[in-house]
Steps between C-alpha positions, in 0.01 A plus 500: 500500500427179690500699824252753360277216384509345847407833658208537259372150579518582873247779459721800421436725202808509276512736202801456275594700192733304274635530148604211273468219756610150414239235428562334838455823694196600293318180597541583870262796474147425618353804328648691206406852397643615165450860391590708198449875459309500828252232393476137605557237233494200734390435855497148637715201588828433324392149404191635321689746281546260208128422495419870506733572208340221300155645571604825330665307214859561607742210493815505709793353302618158610799494737448871567494663842138588561587801717729642230230449238238690703744782571579527129129523424448768765791704364360484146782299345263264318190694405296769672188321383583214735522739792165661419344157460620391843383824663153463351483137608595583858247783523229267378584181690654628823419865564636657817208549737488686828451284806288638781528354848329601817696614801388192695637265234829688493538489879416130510757423231763706680439321831516158335824595327657622825394181677649285223817711499542455875457125462757489219754694706447271799540187291819634339652587837401162643653322202820703537521421872453127438772506235739668742424242768555213258828642372643578843343306786764595755308815590183301563678243716673775696169672573342175617793423732496852643126496564517161671805593708364838608160344564655270761706785649210744532257229604735389777571856611138611527355163596218523755543878537138577416369327812693726736334840544816656642681431172253663262780715360647182352199470271597831343857377466378182335293694244788738429747213454262313270450806280876550473550138398236514226646828373869414490519125442376524136771759424785301655554260205503797262766673709709184505459462124614860444798441730604189306465677165695798630786271600488337157507834319784621721701188417440550128610862522820398676570243230450761230 
């Protein structure tokens, strides 16, 4: 339930149908919709339910689960008059109205949501990457050493080649080598990590 609440607070729409929740879980709902015989008897926040019951002259017993009490009312275990009273109160105080929005407003809201969603995904991936670097810095150090070492090697190999017109083919070789380095160097620590884990798993299997 905590995960669903976190998703809802991050901008996702979460609809949950639940029966006889505990008091702790019931308080996690931002918006509660209670129905009986196809009609709404309460629509609002979970924290405002006690105030609403008092407004229709219904008292929840002390030390009683509020969710259980509302479910008992909706199922008619107490008195059908209470249910009718709550239905009439909801129709008068908070009727369900249709909401009309223009196409421009809908498109603007959709674009803003997609932009926010992209930012959230990027921040989550960045946070995950920083955690991985902090937990295992060997990969980062290995990349730095490889880039510095290969930088000296390639720089020394192709040094001063661009000034000689007869060696223009070396410029193409330099570009090709640089692309290969930037493509394969980031994957090298991952391959080494997989190799080490494979050896560890193989040793464990032999022990078993």
